[in-house]
Amino acid sequence: MLKEETLKVVINGQEVESSFGKTILECARDSGVDIPTLCFDSRVKATAACRLCSVNVKGRRLPVAACAQKMEPGMEITTDSSDLESMRKTILDLVVSENPTGECVRCEEIGPCELHTLTKRYGSKPGRFHGALSGEKSKDTNPFIFRDYSQCILCYRCTSVCGELEQAHAIVPAGRGFGSRIAAAFDSGLLDSSCTFCGQCIQTCPTGALMDRKMLGQAKASEVTKVKTVCPYCGTGCGLNLHVANNKVIGTTPDWDSPSGEGSLCVKGQFATDFVGHKDRLKTPLIRRNGVLTEATWDEAYDLIVEKFTQIKEESGPNAFTFWTSARATTESNYIMQKFARAVIGTNNVDNCSRT
Amino acid sequence: MVGRGAMSNSIAELKESPFILATGTNTTETHPVIALKVKKAVSNGSKLVVIDPRRIELANFSHRYMQIKIGTDIALYNAMSNVIINEELYDKEYVAERTGGFEELKHFIREYTPQYAEQITGIPSEDIIATAREYAAADSASIIYTVGITEHSCGVHNVQSLTNLALLTGNFGVTGGGVNPLRGQNNVQGAGDAGCLPNNLPGYQRVGDDAARANWEKEWGVTLDPNPGVTKVTAIDDMILGRMRALYIMGENSLASDANAGKTRKALEALEILVVQDIFLTQTAELADVVLPAAGFGEVDGTFANSERRVQRVRKAVNPPGVAKPDWQIISELGERFGYKKKFNHPAEIWDELARNTPILAGISYDRLDFQGIQWPCPTSDHPGTAVLHTDNFESEKGYLMPIPHVGIAEPTDEEYPLILTTGRRRATYHTGTQTGRSAGIELLVPHEWVEINPEDADELKLDDGEVVSVISRRGRVQSPIMITEKSPPGVIFMSFHFPNETPTNVLTTDLHDPITETPEFKACAVKIEKIAQHHKNQSDKNGTQNTNQSLKMAG
């Protein structure tokens, strides 16, 4: 195998070792140097749209975008000069002047967005620049993805993720100049597009332009706890966080550290966890009385099972029983079920839904 | 045959695999996130061959799509083996050192020429030859499959003939290679790992293995039956015969999900006691004598094991409704009433009991799972887990090449039932719809069942797109609107089983099954389609999808 070729550069006066092919941003982040970004998502090609990651490279007349510029041997890079920081503040001033917060509830309900985390850090406020405001709220009524393009900063993360990662191409950049916008084909709603509702556009959006509609209006971000767990649907085992408020699951976000999911979810993991706490849930044991299932206590249910099972076991032995366990339940519950079959009843008649 | 019922390799590895052979897997619909890895590989220049009777979406990403006639997989893989052996493309060193049965296979495979396979499979022989050559030439090549391979009456043989390809080319034990079943349910792997199989104790230790049994007898303080139990499929026969008197189901809507639902209903109704423990009153629970309310996903602590053998922590986020309890707690309390006094306070204690007696899980503890899951085998607490199986050896020292003859499907078409029904899932809905059916908005993505039918067949039957028809097999009938689509090849219709109230598809499917695993042939049974008289059609148009609740009862 070829040895990975290394090179040496200097970042903010410190000599750093990196490898060919890496960008300045990757190298900086690898060595713990913070460079702010808005349009960058490491899973897709850099678009260098926001210029917030601009850095100075010795010998270059103008700053370069760290997300797109590959490392070259001997580069001397400055990431934090006052000129750069001032330029970053101006960029953010421009962005928020064009996209005032308006009715956006992103930071309040879901948690601080990337844009407003940065504007807070740089002290940027709307109003420094006067002119037209960007975009407007979409009329798309789909129940999953809320679209408000008055908050869109045209970073193209959503379209890159949709096209490059998901390869769904449901949304694309459309229009030119100030009329640039993100649109589904023929400016239709997402239900009429090739959108699979994986929700990845929401998860990459650095503003309140795209939000999980199901999560809106449910709680304040400060009331929400996130519980790291694994999707309950197929066998991929994508990691996700359940968002919980007042003993209710209000939605999910991907677990970016999940080895199999790697931050992705599909429509089910993203939007189909409402069944938890659904009104149809079984809440008490039921026993068939006179042909009808009627509510009962745990004691009544257990007593009936013990009585009937004991009688059958005495008459027909343990192999008159069979136990079907669940590929949906935890391993621990499955283990206990087969242990009950084998150690308590005495039969190997235990199977799960894998074969059917 | 190599010995593990799990992916040999890891999910994320697929992105780096230079060659992917996807067969019997509608990955973009059933495993959308795994499909992303395949798409990524293709974007990076990897080759993808898709083999499926239906022109599935994944075919759009492939460099070659091979439309195989349903149930002819063995002939195809045998022909690929034939090319690989005849053209001496196999890995001679690997075959000599690590496999057995080469000469027998070489002899057996002679008749499976690509031309012969073309007659059986409908795939042009030049495509078979090209695929065999590319597969063998790739630095590493990954086979991925789903139940399109296993849910056949020759499911085991399908897998074995596929496995031959990986053994011949040395594709086991290498990154980006292997034979990889993508498992359909979140914890189907964990249920098997935990011993919920009639022939296996936890950790795939055979019930007939005296040493393994002695170990568990010591742990549990009981004497265990050395004879394997019966599978679900045999148990259903035994219920109808009156030999099986009691059934306890934890979390499965068997009536809607199992093949030949009419027969399942008959079996469940013959029981003296049916206990169903679930989170909803499913069609199956409605038949129960006792229904026990379980705590479900998001309400319990524990672990799931995914398709790549990764044990991952799941966590309690909210309290269960009413007096519902975790499954393990209900069963433990019941056990106490039978005089079995071992008590657990938390799933971590259950895991520890399982792991300390199960070599492949012995090194995994809840502490280690806190941040990220671990892939078994993980024998010791300092073992990092195993991303790629069989790097050094197979379960049985050698991987055995198996001479497997082609057989057709168990219920071929005839004059009366001229179409093949194949079943599967759709992306936004899941299994019998108990969960996705209760998630807002999903009904807009998949509002009801559709029978996907080729335009040629629709023309012949004079059917219009969206028309509600009767689909009839030897076992029952259901009604559903049709969707005319080139995705279905002529002679094959596709249905899901997501709407068991309106369209209980499994009243149609056959319970004819693989003799080894007893997995029924969900992927092929013979059916016919009948038009519904005009006044019925109008009525159904008014109601959206026709309510065919009655057909479930009629089928019994």
CSV table of N, CA, C and O in Angstrom, one decimal, chain B residues 473-527:
chain,number,residue,atom,x,y,z
B,473,SER,N,-55.6,-16.1,-5.0
B,473,SER,CA,-54.6,-17.3,-5.0
B,473,SER,C,-55.4,-18.5,-4.6
B,473,SER,O,-56.6,-18.4,-4.3
B,474,ARG,N,-54.8,-19.6,-4.5
B,474,ARG,CA,-55.5,-20.9,-4.1
B,474,ARG,C,-55.9,-20.7,-2.6
B,474,ARG,O,-56.7,-21.5,-2.1
B,475,ARG,N,-55.4,-19.8,-1.9
B,475,ARG,CA,-55.7,-19.7,-0.5
B,475,ARG,C,-56.6,-18.6,-0.1
B,475,ARG,O,-57.2,-18.6,1.0
B,476,GLY,N,-56.9,-17.6,-0.9
B,476,GLY,CA,-57.8,-16.5,-0.5
B,476,GLY,C,-57.8,-15.4,-1.6
B,476,GLY,O,-57.2,-15.6,-2.7
B,477,ARG,N,-58.5,-14.4,-1.3
B,477,ARG,CA,-58.6,-13.2,-2.2
B,477,ARG,C,-58.6,-11.9,-1.4
B,477,ARG,O,-59.0,-11.9,-0.3
B,478,VAL,N,-58.0,-10.9,-2.1
B,478,VAL,CA,-58.0,-9.6,-1.5
B,478,VAL,C,-58.4,-8.6,-2.6
B,478,VAL,O,-58.3,-9.0,-3.8
B,479,GLN,N,-58.7,-7.4,-2.3
B,479,GLN,CA,-58.9,-6.3,-3.3
B,479,GLN,C,-58.0,-5.2,-3.1
B,479,GLN,O,-57.6,-4.9,-2.0
B,480,SER,N,-57.6,-4.6,-4.2
B,480,SER,CA,-56.7,-3.5,-4.1
B,480,SER,C,-56.7,-2.7,-5.5
B,480,SER,O,-56.9,-3.3,-6.5
B,481,PRO,N,-56.4,-1.4,-5.4
B,481,PRO,CA,-56.2,-0.7,-6.7
B,481,PRO,C,-55.0,-1.2,-7.4
B,481,PRO,O,-54.0,-1.7,-6.7
B,482,ILE,N,-54.9,-1.0,-8.7
B,482,ILE,CA,-53.7,-1.4,-9.4
B,482,ILE,C,-52.9,-0.2,-9.8
B,482,ILE,O,-53.4,0.9,-9.9
B,483,MET,N,-51.6,-0.4,-9.9
B,483,MET,CA,-50.7,0.7,-10.5
B,483,MET,C,-50.0,0.1,-11.7
B,483,MET,O,-49.3,-0.9,-11.5
B,484,ILE,N,-50.2,0.6,-12.8
B,484,ILE,CA,-49.6,0.1,-14.0
B,484,ILE,C,-48.2,0.6,-14.1
B,484,ILE,O,-48.0,1.8,-14.1
B,485,THR,N,-47.2,-0.3,-14.1
B,485,THR,CA,-45.8,0.2,-14.1
B,485,THR,C,-44.9,-0.8,-14.8
B,485,THR,O,-45.0,-2.0,-14.6
B,486,GLU,N,-43.9,-0.2,-15.5
B,486,GLU,CA,-42.9,-1.1,-16.1
B,486,GLU,C,-41.9,-1.7,-15.0
B,486,GLU,O,-41.1,-2.5,-15.4
B,487,LYS,N,-42.1,-1.2,-13.8
B,487,LYS,CA,-41.2,-1.8,-12.7
B,487,LYS,C,-41.5,-3.3,-12.6
B,487,LYS,O,-40.6,-4.1,-12.3
B,488,SER,N,-42.7,-3.7,-12.7
B,488,SER,CA,-43.1,-5.1,-12.7
B,488,SER,C,-42.8,-5.7,-14.1
B,488,SER,O,-43.3,-5.1,-15.0
B,489,PRO,N,-42.1,-6.8,-14.1
B,489,PRO,CA,-42.0,-7.5,-15.4
B,489,PRO,C,-43.3,-8.1,-15.8
B,489,PRO,O,-44.1,-8.4,-15.0
B,490,PRO,N,-43.5,-8.4,-17.1
B,490,PRO,CA,-44.7,-9.1,-17.5
B,490,PRO,C,-44.8,-10.4,-16.7
B,490,PRO,O,-43.9,-11.1,-16.5
B,491,GLY,N,-46.1,-10.7,-16.3
B,491,GLY,CA,-46.3,-12.0,-15.6
B,491,GLY,C,-46.1,-11.9,-14.1
B,491,GLY,O,-46.3,-12.9,-13.4
B,492,VAL,N,-45.5,-10.8,-13.6
B,492,VAL,CA,-45.2,-10.7,-12.1
B,492,VAL,C,-46.0,-9.4,-11.6
B,492,VAL,O,-45.9,-8.3,-12.1
B,493,ILE,N,-46.7,-9.6,-10.5
B,493,ILE,CA,-47.3,-8.5,-9.8
B,493,ILE,C,-46.6,-8.3,-8.4
B,493,ILE,O,-46.1,-9.3,-7.9
B,494,PHE,N,-46.6,-7.1,-7.9
B,494,PHE,CA,-46.0,-6.8,-6.6
B,494,PHE,C,-47.0,-6.2,-5.7
B,494,PHE,O,-47.8,-5.4,-6.1
B,495,MET,N,-47.0,-6.7,-4.4
B,495,MET,CA,-47.8,-6.1,-3.4
B,495,MET,C,-47.0,-6.0,-2.1
B,495,MET,O,-46.2,-6.9,-1.9
B,496,SER,N,-47.3,-5.0,-1.3
B,496,SER,CA,-46.8,-5.0,0.1
B,496,SER,C,-47.8,-5.6,1.1
B,496,SER,O,-48.9,-6.0,0.7
B,497,PHE,N,-47.4,-5.7,2.3
B,497,PHE,CA,-48.3,-6.2,3.3
B,497,PHE,C,-48.6,-5.1,4.4
B,497,PHE,O,-48.8,-5.4,5.6
B,498,HIS,N,-48.5,-3.8,4.0
B,498,HIS,CA,-48.6,-2.7,4.9
B,498,HIS,C,-50.0,-2.4,5.4
B,498,HIS,O,-50.2,-1.6,6.3
B,499,PHE,N,-51.0,-2.9,4.7
B,499,PHE,CA,-52.4,-2.5,5.0
B,499,PHE,C,-53.3,-3.7,5.3
B,499,PHE,O,-54.2,-4.1,4.6
B,500,PRO,N,-53.0,-4.4,6.4
B,500,PRO,CA,-53.7,-5.7,6.7
B,500,PRO,C,-55.2,-5.6,6.9
B,500,PRO,O,-55.9,-6.5,6.7
B,501,ASN,N,-55.7,-4.4,7.2
B,501,ASN,CA,-57.1,-4.2,7.4
B,501,ASN,C,-57.8,-4.2,6.0
B,501,ASN,O,-58.8,-4.9,5.8
B,502,GLU,N,-57.3,-3.3,5.2
B,502,GLU,CA,-57.9,-3.1,3.9
B,502,GLU,C,-57.5,-4.2,2.8
B,502,GLU,O,-58.3,-4.7,2.1
B,503,THR,N,-56.2,-4.5,2.8
B,503,THR,CA,-55.7,-5.5,1.8
B,503,THR,C,-54.7,-6.4,2.5
B,503,THR,O,-53.5,-6.2,2.5
B,504,PRO,N,-55.3,-7.5,3.1
B,504,PRO,CA,-54.4,-8.4,3.8
B,504,PRO,C,-53.7,-9.4,2.9
B,504,PRO,O,-54.1,-10.5,2.7
B,505,THR,N,-52.6,-8.8,2.3
B,505,THR,CA,-51.9,-9.5,1.2
B,505,THR,C,-51.5,-11.0,1.6
B,505,THR,O,-51.5,-11.9,0.8
B,506,ASN,N,-51.2,-11.2,2.9
B,506,ASN,CA,-50.7,-12.5,3.2
B,506,ASN,C,-51.8,-13.6,3.3
B,506,ASN,O,-51.5,-14.8,3.5
B,507,VAL,N,-53.1,-13.3,3.0
B,507,VAL,CA,-54.0,-14.4,2.8
B,507,VAL,C,-53.7,-15.1,1.4
B,507,VAL,O,-54.1,-16.2,1.2
B,508,LEU,N,-53.0,-14.4,0.6
B,508,LEU,CA,-52.6,-14.9,-0.7
B,508,LEU,C,-51.4,-15.8,-0.7
B,508,LEU,O,-51.3,-16.8,-1.4
B,509,THR,N,-50.4,-15.4,0.1
B,509,THR,CA,-49.1,-16.0,0.0
B,509,THR,C,-49.1,-17.5,0.4
B,509,THR,O,-49.9,-17.9,1.2
B,510,THR,N,-48.1,-18.2,0.0
B,510,THR,CA,-48.0,-19.6,0.3
B,510,THR,C,-47.1,-19.9,1.5
B,510,THR,O,-46.1,-19.1,1.7
B,511,ASP,N,-47.5,-20.9,2.2
B,511,ASP,CA,-46.6,-21.3,3.3
B,511,ASP,C,-45.7,-22.4,2.9
B,511,ASP,O,-45.0,-23.0,3.8
B,512,LEU,N,-45.7,-22.7,1.6
B,512,LEU,CA,-44.6,-23.7,1.2
B,512,LEU,C,-43.3,-23.1,1.5
B,512,LEU,O,-43.1,-21.9,1.2
B,513,HIS,N,-42.4,-23.8,2.0
B,513,HIS,CA,-41.2,-23.2,2.6
B,513,HIS,C,-39.9,-24.0,2.3
B,513,HIS,O,-39.9,-25.1,1.9
B,514,ASP,N,-38.8,-23.3,2.7
B,514,ASP,CA,-37.5,-23.9,2.6
B,514,ASP,C,-37.4,-25.0,3.6
B,514,ASP,O,-37.8,-24.9,4.8
B,515,PRO,N,-36.9,-26.2,3.2
B,515,PRO,CA,-36.9,-27.4,4.1
B,515,PRO,C,-36.0,-27.2,5.3
B,515,PRO,O,-36.1,-27.8,6.3
B,516,ILE,N,-35.0,-26.3,5.1
B,516,ILE,CA,-34.0,-26.2,6.2
B,516,ILE,C,-34.4,-25.1,7.2
B,516,ILE,O,-34.5,-25.3,8.4
B,517,THR,N,-34.6,-23.9,6.7
B,517,THR,CA,-35.0,-22.8,7.6
B,517,THR,C,-36.5,-22.7,7.8
B,517,THR,O,-36.9,-22.0,8.7
B,518,GLU,N,-37.3,-23.4,7.0
B,518,GLU,CA,-38.7,-23.3,7.0
B,518,GLU,C,-39.2,-21.9,6.7
B,518,GLU,O,-40.3,-21.5,7.1
B,519,THR,N,-38.4,-21.1,6.1
B,519,THR,CA,-38.9,-19.7,5.7
B,519,THR,C,-39.8,-19.9,4.4
B,519,THR,O,-39.4,-20.5,3.5
B,520,PRO,N,-41.0,-19.4,4.5
B,520,PRO,CA,-42.0,-19.5,3.4
B,520,PRO,C,-41.6,-18.7,2.2
B,520,PRO,O,-40.8,-17.8,2.3
B,521,GLU,N,-42.1,-19.1,1.1
B,521,GLU,CA,-41.8,-18.5,-0.2
B,521,GLU,C,-42.7,-17.2,-0.4
B,521,GLU,O,-43.5,-17.2,-1.3
B,522,PHE,N,-42.4,-16.2,0.4
B,522,PHE,CA,-43.2,-15.0,0.3
B,522,PHE,C,-43.0,-14.3,-1.1
B,522,PHE,O,-43.8,-13.5,-1.5
B,523,LYS,N,-41.8,-14.7,-1.7
B,523,LYS,CA,-41.5,-13.9,-2.9
B,523,LYS,C,-42.1,-14.5,-4.2
B,523,LYS,O,-41.9,-14.0,-5.3
B,524,ALA,N,-42.8,-15.6,-4.1
B,524,ALA,CA,-43.5,-16.1,-5.3
B,524,ALA,C,-44.6,-17.0,-5.0
B,524,ALA,O,-44.4,-18.1,-4.3
B,525,CYS,N,-45.8,-16.7,-5.4
B,525,CYS,CA,-46.9,-17.6,-5.4
B,525,CYS,C,-47.8,-17.3,-6.6
B,525,CYS,O,-47.7,-16.2,-7.2
B,526,ALA,N,-48.6,-18.3,-7.1
B,526,ALA,CA,-49.4,-18.1,-8.3
B,526,ALA,C,-50.7,-17.5,-7.9
B,526,ALA,O,-51.4,-17.9,-7.0
B,527,VAL,N,-51.1,-16.5,-8.7
B,527,VAL,CA,-52.3,-15.8,-8.5
B,527,VAL,C,-53.0,-15.4,-9.8
B,527,VAL,O,-52.4,-15.6,-10.9
